[in-house]
Coordinates of C-alpha atoms and ligand atoms in Angstrom, one line a residue:
M1 CA 16.1 -37.4 -22.5
S2 CA 15.8 -36.9 -25.9
G3 CA 12.7 -35.7 -27.5
E4 CA 10.9 -34.4 -24.7
N5 CA 8.9 -31.1 -25.1
L6 CA 9.2 -29.2 -22.6
E7 CA 6.9 -26.4 -23.7
N8 CA 4.0 -28.5 -24.0
R9 CA 3.8 -30.0 -20.8
K10 CA 0.5 -30.4 -18.5
I11 CA 1.1 -29.7 -14.8
I12 CA -0.7 -30.1 -11.9
H13 CA 0.0 -28.5 -8.4
I14 CA -2.2 -29.8 -6.0
D15 CA -2.5 -28.1 -2.1
M16 CA -4.5 -29.0 0.8
D17 CA -6.9 -26.5 2.3
C18 CA -5.7 -25.3 5.8
F19 CA -4.0 -29.0 5.8
Y20 CA -3.5 -29.4 9.5
A21 CA -6.4 -27.5 11.1
A22 CA -8.2 -29.3 8.1
V23 CA -7.8 -32.7 9.4
E24 CA -8.6 -31.7 13.0
E25 CA -12.1 -30.7 11.9
L26 CA -12.5 -33.7 9.9
D27 CA -11.8 -35.5 13.2
F28 CA -13.1 -33.8 15.2
P29 CA -16.7 -32.4 13.6
E30 CA -17.5 -30.2 16.9
L31 CA -14.9 -27.8 15.7
K32 CA -16.4 -26.8 12.6
G33 CA -17.4 -23.6 12.1
K34 CA -14.9 -22.3 15.0
P35 CA -11.9 -20.6 14.8
V36 CA -9.1 -23.2 14.8
A37 CA -5.4 -23.2 14.9
I38 CA -2.4 -25.6 15.3
G39 CA 0.1 -24.8 17.7
G40 CA 2.8 -26.7 19.7
G41 CA 5.4 -25.2 17.2
R42 CA 9.0 -24.9 18.7
R43 CA 8.9 -21.3 19.3
G44 CA 5.5 -20.9 20.2
V45 CA 4.0 -19.7 16.8
L46 CA 1.1 -21.4 14.6
S47 CA 1.5 -24.1 12.2
T48 CA -1.8 -23.0 10.2
A49 CA -5.1 -21.8 10.9
N50 CA -8.7 -22.6 9.5
Y51 CA -10.3 -20.0 7.2
K52 CA -12.5 -19.3 10.1
A53 CA -9.4 -18.0 12.2
R54 CA -8.2 -16.3 9.5
E55 CA -11.4 -14.0 9.1
F56 CA -9.6 -12.5 12.5
G57 CA -6.1 -12.3 11.0
V58 CA -5.1 -15.2 12.4
R59 CA -1.9 -16.9 10.1
S60 CA 0.3 -19.6 9.7
A61 CA 4.0 -18.7 12.0
M62 CA 2.0 -16.0 14.3
P63 CA 2.8 -16.2 17.6
T64 CA 0.4 -17.9 19.5
K65 CA 0.0 -14.6 22.0
T66 CA -0.5 -12.5 19.0
A67 CA -3.4 -14.8 17.5
Q68 CA -5.1 -15.3 20.9
R69 CA -5.2 -11.6 21.2
L70 CA -6.6 -10.9 17.5
C71 CA -9.1 -13.8 18.1
P72 CA -9.8 -14.3 21.6
H73 CA -12.3 -17.4 21.0
L74 CA -9.5 -19.4 19.0
I75 CA -9.1 -22.8 19.8
L76 CA -5.5 -24.2 19.9
R77 CA -5.0 -28.0 19.0
N78 CA -1.3 -29.5 18.9
S79 CA 0.1 -30.9 15.9
R80 CA -0.5 -35.0 15.3
F81 CA 1.9 -35.5 12.5
D82 CA 1.3 -39.5 12.4
R83 CA -2.2 -38.2 11.3
Y84 CA -1.2 -36.0 9.2
R85 CA 1.4 -38.4 7.3
E86 CA -1.5 -41.0 7.3
L87 CA -4.0 -38.8 5.2
S88 CA -0.7 -37.6 3.0
H89 CA -0.5 -41.1 2.1
E90 CA -4.0 -41.8 1.2
I91 CA -3.9 -38.5 -1.1
R92 CA -0.5 -40.1 -2.9
Q93 CA -2.7 -42.9 -3.5
V94 CA -4.9 -40.6 -5.2
F95 CA -2.5 -38.8 -7.4
L96 CA -0.7 -42.6 -8.3
R97 CA -4.0 -43.2 -10.0
H98 CA -3.7 -40.7 -13.0
T99 CA 0.0 -40.5 -12.9
D100 CA 3.2 -41.8 -11.6
L101 CA 5.1 -38.5 -12.3
I102 CA 4.6 -37.3 -9.2
E103 CA 7.1 -34.5 -7.4
P104 CA 5.6 -34.1 -3.7
L105 CA 6.7 -30.8 -1.5
S106 CA 5.6 -31.6 1.5
L107 CA 2.6 -33.5 3.1
D108 CA 0.4 -31.5 1.8
E109 CA 1.4 -30.3 -1.4
A110 CA 2.8 -31.9 -4.8
Y111 CA 3.1 -31.0 -8.6
L112 CA 1.6 -33.9 -10.9
D113 CA 2.9 -34.0 -14.5
V114 CA -0.3 -35.4 -16.4
S115 CA 0.7 -34.7 -20.0
K116 CA 0.6 -38.3 -20.6
N117 CA -2.8 -38.8 -19.3
K118 CA -5.4 -39.1 -21.8
D119 CA -8.8 -39.1 -19.5
F120 CA -10.9 -36.6 -20.0
G121 CA -9.7 -36.0 -23.8
G122 CA -6.5 -34.9 -22.6
S123 CA -8.1 -31.8 -20.6
A124 CA -6.0 -31.3 -17.5
T125 CA -8.3 -29.2 -15.9
W126 CA -11.2 -32.1 -16.0
L127 CA -8.6 -34.3 -14.7
A128 CA -7.7 -31.4 -11.7
K129 CA -11.3 -31.4 -10.7
R130 CA -11.7 -35.6 -10.9
I131 CA -8.7 -35.5 -8.5
K132 CA -10.1 -33.0 -6.3
K133 CA -13.4 -35.2 -6.2
E134 CA -11.6 -38.3 -5.4
I135 CA -9.2 -37.0 -2.7
F136 CA -12.7 -35.5 -1.1
E137 CA -14.3 -38.9 -1.2
K138 CA -11.2 -40.6 -0.1
T139 CA -10.3 -38.3 3.0
G140 CA -12.9 -35.8 3.5
L141 CA -10.4 -33.2 2.8
I142 CA -10.6 -30.1 0.2
A143 CA -7.5 -29.7 -1.9
S144 CA -7.0 -27.0 -4.4
A145 CA -5.3 -27.4 -7.6
G146 CA -3.7 -25.2 -10.3
V147 CA -3.2 -26.1 -13.9
A148 CA -0.7 -24.7 -16.4
P149 CA 2.1 -25.7 -18.7
N150 CA 4.7 -25.7 -16.1
K151 CA 5.7 -25.4 -12.5
F152 CA 6.0 -21.7 -11.5
L153 CA 2.4 -21.0 -13.1
A154 CA 0.6 -24.0 -11.9
K155 CA 1.6 -23.1 -8.0
I156 CA 0.6 -19.9 -9.0
A157 CA -2.6 -21.2 -10.2
S158 CA -3.7 -23.1 -6.9
D159 CA -3.6 -20.5 -4.7
W160 CA -5.6 -18.3 -7.2
Q161 CA -9.0 -19.3 -6.0
K162 CA -8.3 -20.8 -2.4
P163 CA -10.0 -22.1 -0.9
D164 CA -11.5 -25.3 -2.9
G165 CA -9.8 -23.4 -5.7
L166 CA -9.1 -24.7 -9.4
F167 CA -7.5 -22.3 -11.6
T168 CA -6.0 -23.1 -15.3
I169 CA -3.5 -20.7 -17.1
A170 CA -3.9 -22.4 -20.5
P171 CA -0.6 -21.9 -23.0
D172 CA -2.4 -19.1 -24.9
Q173 CA -3.4 -17.1 -21.4
V174 CA 0.4 -17.2 -20.5
A175 CA 1.1 -13.6 -21.7
G176 CA -1.8 -12.3 -20.5
F177 CA -1.6 -13.6 -17.0
V178 CA 2.1 -12.7 -16.0
K179 CA 1.8 -9.3 -17.7
D180 CA -0.2 -8.1 -14.7
L181 CA 1.1 -10.5 -12.0
D182 CA 2.8 -9.2 -9.0
V183 CA 6.5 -10.0 -8.8
A184 CA 5.8 -11.3 -4.9
K185 CA 4.1 -13.9 -6.3
I186 CA 7.5 -15.6 -8.0
N187 CA 9.1 -18.7 -6.6
G188 CA 11.8 -17.4 -3.9
V189 CA 11.1 -13.5 -3.8
G190 CA 11.7 -13.2 -0.3
K191 CA 11.1 -10.0 1.6
V192 CA 14.8 -8.6 0.9
G193 CA 14.2 -9.5 -3.4
L194 CA 10.9 -7.8 -2.9
E195 CA 12.7 -4.7 -1.6
H196 CA 15.1 -4.8 -4.4
L197 CA 12.5 -5.2 -6.8
R198 CA 10.4 -2.3 -5.7
R199 CA 13.6 0.1 -5.2
W200 CA 13.6 -0.1 -9.3
N201 CA 10.0 0.4 -9.7
I202 CA 9.2 -3.1 -11.0
Q203 CA 5.6 -4.3 -9.6
T204 CA 4.5 -6.8 -12.1
C205 CA 6.2 -9.6 -14.0
G206 CA 5.2 -6.9 -17.4
D207 CA 7.7 -4.4 -15.4
L208 CA 10.1 -7.2 -15.5
Q209 CA 9.8 -8.1 -19.2
K210 CA 10.9 -4.6 -20.0
W211 CA 14.6 -5.5 -18.7
T212 CA 17.2 -7.0 -20.9
K213 CA 18.7 -10.2 -19.8
E214 CA 22.0 -8.4 -19.3
D215 CA 20.9 -5.6 -17.4
L216 CA 18.6 -8.3 -15.2
F217 CA 22.1 -10.3 -14.3
K218 CA 24.0 -7.0 -13.6
E219 CA 21.4 -5.8 -11.0
F220 CA 20.3 -9.4 -9.6
G221 CA 23.1 -11.5 -10.4
N222 CA 22.2 -15.2 -11.2
W223 CA 18.8 -14.5 -9.9
G224 CA 18.2 -12.0 -12.9
A225 CA 18.3 -15.3 -15.3
S226 CA 15.3 -16.6 -13.5
L227 CA 13.9 -13.8 -13.3
F228 CA 14.1 -13.4 -17.0
N229 CA 12.4 -16.6 -17.8
Y230 CA 9.5 -16.5 -14.7
S231 CA 8.5 -12.8 -15.8
R232 CA 7.7 -14.2 -19.3
G233 CA 5.9 -17.5 -18.0
I234 CA 8.7 -19.9 -18.7
D235 CA 10.0 -22.6 -16.5
H236 CA 11.7 -25.7 -17.7
R237 CA 12.0 -27.4 -14.3
R238 CA 10.7 -31.0 -14.7
V239 CA 8.6 -32.8 -12.4
S240 CA 10.8 -35.2 -10.6
S241 CA 9.6 -38.1 -8.9
K242 CA 11.8 -40.9 -7.4
S243 CA 12.2 -43.5 -10.1
D244 CA 14.1 -46.2 -7.9
R245 CA 10.7 -47.2 -6.7
K246 CA 11.1 -50.4 -4.4
S247 CA 7.5 -51.3 -3.8
L248 CA 4.1 -50.5 -5.3
S249 CA 1.1 -50.7 -3.2
V250 CA -2.3 -49.5 -2.6
E251 CA -3.6 -48.9 1.1
N252 CA -7.0 -48.0 2.0
T253 CA -7.7 -46.6 6.0
F254 CA -11.1 -47.4 6.7
F255 CA -14.0 -44.8 8.6
E256 CA -14.6 -48.3 10.8
D257 CA -12.7 -50.9 12.3
L258 CA -13.1 -54.0 10.0
D259 CA -13.0 -58.0 10.8
L260 CA -11.7 -60.4 8.7
Q261 CA -15.6 -61.2 6.9
D262 CA -15.4 -57.7 5.7
L263 CA -11.7 -57.2 5.2
K264 CA -12.3 -59.9 2.4
L265 CA -15.1 -57.8 0.8
K266 CA -12.5 -54.7 0.4
L267 CA -10.0 -56.9 -1.0
P268 CA -11.3 -57.4 -4.5
E269 CA -11.4 -53.1 -5.0
I270 CA -7.5 -52.9 -3.8
Y271 CA -6.5 -55.4 -5.5
Q272 CA -8.3 -54.2 -8.7
E273 CA -6.5 -50.7 -8.2
L274 CA -3.0 -52.2 -7.4
R275 CA -3.2 -54.1 -11.0
Q276 CA -4.2 -50.8 -12.4
R277 CA -1.7 -48.8 -10.8
L278 CA 1.0 -51.5 -11.8
D279 CA -0.1 -51.2 -15.4
N280 CA 0.3 -47.6 -15.4
I281 CA 3.6 -47.8 -15.3
S282 CA 5.7 -46.6 -17.6
E283 CA 7.4 -49.2 -20.0
E284 CA 11.3 -47.2 -19.0
K285 CA 10.4 -47.5 -15.3
R286 CA 9.0 -51.1 -15.3
K287 CA 10.7 -53.5 -13.1
P288 CA 10.5 -57.3 -12.1
I289 CA 8.6 -58.5 -9.2
K290 CA 10.3 -60.0 -6.4
T291 CA 7.2 -60.5 -3.6
I292 CA 3.9 -60.1 -3.7
Y293 CA 2.6 -58.8 0.2
L294 CA -0.5 -57.8 2.0
K295 CA -0.1 -55.5 5.0
L296 CA -3.0 -54.7 7.9
K297 CA -3.0 -52.1 10.6
T298 CA -4.7 -53.1 13.8
F299 CA -7.4 -50.7 15.4
D300 CA -4.7 -50.2 18.1
F301 CA -2.2 -49.3 15.5
E302 CA 0.0 -52.2 15.4
I303 CA 1.2 -52.9 12.1
T304 CA 1.7 -56.7 10.5
T305 CA 3.2 -57.6 6.8
V306 CA 3.0 -60.8 5.0
D307 CA 5.4 -61.2 2.1
Q308 CA 5.2 -64.2 -0.4
A309 CA 7.7 -64.9 -3.7
Y310 CA 6.3 -64.0 -6.8
S311 CA 7.5 -62.6 -10.1
Y312 CA 4.4 -61.4 -11.3
L313 CA 1.1 -60.2 -9.9
A314 CA -0.4 -63.2 -8.3
N315 CA -4.1 -63.4 -8.4
M316 CA -6.6 -62.6 -5.7
D317 CA -6.6 -66.1 -4.1
E318 CA -3.3 -65.9 -3.2
F319 CA -3.9 -62.4 -1.8
Q320 CA -7.2 -64.0 0.7
K321 CA -4.5 -66.5 1.9
L322 CA -2.1 -63.5 3.1
L323 CA -5.5 -61.9 4.3
L324 CA -5.8 -65.1 6.8
K325 CA -2.3 -65.6 7.6
A326 CA -1.6 -61.8 8.5
Y327 CA -5.2 -61.7 10.4
D328 CA -4.6 -64.9 12.0
R329 CA -1.3 -63.4 13.6
K330 CA -3.5 -60.4 15.4
A331 CA -6.9 -61.6 15.3
K332 CA -8.0 -58.4 16.2
P333 CA -10.3 -55.8 14.0
A334 CA -8.1 -53.5 11.4
R335 CA -8.1 -50.0 10.3
L336 CA -6.1 -50.5 7.3
L337 CA -5.4 -53.1 4.5
G338 CA -2.9 -52.5 1.6
L339 CA -1.5 -54.8 -0.9
G340 CA 1.5 -54.5 -2.7
V341 CA 4.2 -56.2 -4.6
R342 CA 8.1 -55.5 -4.1
F343 CA 10.4 -54.9 -7.1
E344 CA 13.8 -56.3 -7.8
D345 CA 16.6 -53.8 -6.4
S346 CA 18.4 -52.1 -9.0
D347 CA 21.5 -53.7 -8.1
S348 CA 20.4 -57.0 -8.3
L349 CA 18.9 -56.3 -11.8
R350 CA 22.1 -54.8 -12.6
T351 CA 23.9 -58.4 -11.8
L352 CA 21.2 -60.1 -13.6
Q353 CA 21.5 -57.8 -16.8
V354 CA 25.3 -58.6 -16.6
E355 CA 24.8 -61.9 -16.2
L356 CA 22.4 -62.6 -19.3
K357 CA 25.4 -60.4 -21.7
I358 CA 27.8 -63.3 -20.8
Ligands
TTP401 P1 0.1 -24.7 3.6 O1 -0.2 -24.9 2.5 O2 1.3 -23.4 3.1 O3 -0.6 -24.0 4.3 P2 -2.0 -24.6 4.6 O4 -2.4 -25.7 3.8 O5 -2.3 -24.7 6.2 O6 -3.4 -23.2 4.0 P3 -3.4 -22.9 2.6 O7 -2.7 -23.9 1.6 O8 -5.0 -23.3 2.4 O9 -3.3 -21.5 2.4 O10 1.1 -25.3 4.7 C1 0.8 -26.8 4.5 C2 1.1 -27.1 6.3 O11 2.6 -27.1 6.6 C3 0.2 -26.1 7.0 O12 -1.3 -26.7 7.2 C4 1.1 -26.6 8.3 C5 2.3 -26.2 7.8 N1 3.0 -25.2 8.1 C6 4.0 -25.0 9.4 O13 3.9 -25.8 9.9 N2 4.3 -23.7 9.3 C7 3.9 -22.7 8.3 O14 4.7 -21.6 8.4 C8 3.7 -23.4 7.1 C9 3.1 -22.1 6.0 C10 2.7 -24.1 7.2
MG402 MG1 -2.1 -25.8 1.8

């Protein structure tokens, strides 16, 4: 991409606080204030623990037995991936309101490039604050956010004030921030790498900066080049979202199961959001619409989807008709309503362009 300025970007890194454990507390409020860990892993180790359990020294990847010794009252729960995916999807929907440049790293973590977002006078910090608020309102879960000019720093920033953190490293603060930054915080510095650095008495990025690029390469190989950049707070990696999107939808999971009357009342809000999100797609990523669709998930998790051919976003009445049709199929209260459009796929697009050329 020509003309792209990689030095002047605004990147937000979002990482949910003790994600799996927080979901457990959300769905079972009686767990609040008690030490909770998620087990059920293959090797008898914990996936994560809530902050109460962490006070006892309980950590991710710790053998369950060790955790129980440290914290005898620890409440152990099994993983529930379907539920994590559902909430992760809800969180993604919040991101999409603000940018379409999203790179998810896992169910609970993503980079957002918000350089083009002009809300809050272009303040990415205020935008991050808004995103945290919207995530909480939509899911009841708490996120930590980091704001910085690149991915490397944004990820460190989101961890800086966890939990419920919001930390910004502005461009003019980068040099000061990295000077005292422990090299252990650098992406990809594992146990072995850290020992190697410590052997040279390298504690901080400031220490690393004293090395020439050549010397770093001689001592650390290709990794040395990354270290040279990271230690100066430089990182040119792009936020890479999948651009070959096949559909776009807005889905809402409700706190209570809704009957047809209530679903009709929810529809306009979801429709407006879909409209907004379509408008937000940048020019170069826009594709023709093939169908509009509506999705319902019943209270007992049956999914039904109704499609209708349309080459544009039809008006709300059309979606109302789809709602009646979908609801009729199951005739049961629903826990989720989604509206969406499917795009022409790139292959048929290519054919279309070829035909036009002739
Ligand atoms: P993390 O974001 O690393 O951890 P976390 O969200 O539990 O806690 P926090 O971010 O507040 O420090 O991982 C996200 C989820 O991934 C976590 O909830 C459970 C899962 N996970 C594992 O299954 N095994 C692991 O070793 C780690 C680190 C996480
Ligand atoms: Mg997390």
